[in-house]
């Protein structure tokens, strides 16, 4: 097992100490508690498991590695079930149910499934925009919740713009997981829903505080939720957060390099479909700008290796985690094996590392192609 990151950047603007007041409008203990109260009341709610990977921790000479297994979240297959559906519920509550509501969003799969599910539960209509390369399996999984699915030309970022344009033309409400100029309230609700997962993980750790978290980034909403909740809980000594992205879509890493949110171009092609984003979420960015210690980018091959590692049981547990769900794990292995990165992040035998296995086999065909034939160890 030899993992090498494509790129590694230490964040010069990273802050130590207490959670900044300026970020409280985006994440606060009160907002996260409200999201938790709402979501834990939904039918079928159960915390997802936090699973130890002792064999991998030993191999990497780290104290402990725990991964939140989001494959079973509300039967939707990913942590995204917490965000979009919560935001739909907030929109409905605010609107008071007076008129029939249509919500729409762009998605590379998982967020659209969450919005469609939330809308179906609450009696709203959902129109979900997917870009060119979103697999048919992902499109069908969204349509199963009664949504209209519309395929648009271009990338994920193009589909975000198309959803916004069509919403304006038709009087629909955009429930996006990313924030852009003039649009931030709903993505904030989405991220506060994600933070509920981190609050669960802290409960499951029973007082042990993670020293590190390696979290995958698409537009940065997940990584911002993890960063903020761990920072709020840390009472002035936050863990080291590393954000991990595909090398073809590393918009957060490039934003950290530029010192401001920047867009990366190209076709953004990667097997890590949920991370194929070229534009950071504008409200996630300040949290990561100040809260992330490092940014890494990885090739697709390492995501495949990490999926097989979890499927085989060689890490110390058998887990079914999909392409986007393993990027944090792949990034951790890179950093732990590289002496300079290891030292820069303070990784060592006392480290307690939190990972988010953010999806299961949400595209079962792709999963089987990558993991097929892997021998499971006892
Ligand atoms: C499984 C999975 N993990 C991680 C992410 C990244 O989340 P974000 O775009 O909020 O950074 C996504 C986004 O769609 C996803 O589907």
PDB file of C-alpha atoms in Angstrom, residues 36 38-50 68-75 78-79 81-82 117 196-197 200-201 204:
ATOM      1  CA  UNK A  36     -30.574  18.063  15.300  1.00  0.00           C
ATOM      2  CA  UNK A  38     -35.730  18.495  13.704  1.00  0.00           C
ATOM      3  CA  UNK A  39     -33.850  15.672  12.010  1.00  0.00           C
ATOM      4  CA  UNK A  40     -33.866  13.255  14.947  1.00  0.00           C
ATOM      5  CA  UNK A  41     -37.670  13.568  14.956  1.00  0.00           C
ATOM      6  CA  UNK A  42     -37.970  12.290  11.363  1.00  0.00           C
ATOM      7  CA  UNK A  43     -39.395   8.833  10.898  1.00  0.00           C
ATOM      8  CA  UNK A  44     -36.635   6.247  10.540  1.00  0.00           C
ATOM      9  CA  UNK A  45     -33.955   8.391  12.178  1.00  0.00           C
ATOM     10  CA  UNK A  46     -31.037   6.484  13.681  1.00  0.00           C
ATOM     11  CA  UNK A  47     -27.430   7.587  14.170  1.00  0.00           C
ATOM     12  CA  UNK A  48     -25.121   5.988  11.614  1.00  0.00           C
ATOM     13  CA  UNK A  49     -22.306   3.797  12.964  1.00  0.00           C
ATOM     14  CA  UNK A  50     -18.864   5.169  13.830  1.00  0.00           C
ATOM     15  CA  UNK A  68     -18.605   7.474  10.082  1.00  0.00           C
ATOM     16  CA  UNK A  69     -20.424   5.004   7.826  1.00  0.00           C
ATOM     17  CA  UNK A  70     -23.101   7.057   6.046  1.00  0.00           C
ATOM     18  CA  UNK A  71     -24.137   4.272   3.666  1.00  0.00           C
ATOM     19  CA  UNK A  72     -27.307   3.589   5.642  1.00  0.00           C
ATOM     20  CA  UNK A  73     -28.465   7.181   6.253  1.00  0.00           C
ATOM     21  CA  UNK A  74     -32.281   7.189   5.991  1.00  0.00           C
ATOM     22  CA  UNK A  75     -32.025   4.516   3.282  1.00  0.00           C
ATOM     23  CA  UNK A  78     -25.313   9.131   1.797  1.00  0.00           C
ATOM     24  CA  UNK A  79     -24.929  11.876   4.395  1.00  0.00           C
ATOM     25  CA  UNK A  81     -29.972  12.885   3.276  1.00  0.00           C
ATOM     26  CA  UNK A  82     -29.386  15.250   6.216  1.00  0.00           C
ATOM     27  CA  UNK A 117     -37.020  12.620  -0.842  1.00  0.00           C
ATOM     28  CA  UNK A 196     -25.830  16.794  12.865  1.00  0.00           C
ATOM     29  CA  UNK A 197     -23.694  13.882  11.623  1.00  0.00           C
ATOM     30  CA  UNK A 200     -23.475  12.231  16.445  1.00  0.00           C
ATOM     31  CA  UNK A 201     -19.830  11.253  15.910  1.00  0.00           C
ATOM     32  CA  UNK A 204     -20.145   8.188  19.776  1.00  0.00           C
TER      33      UNK A 204
END
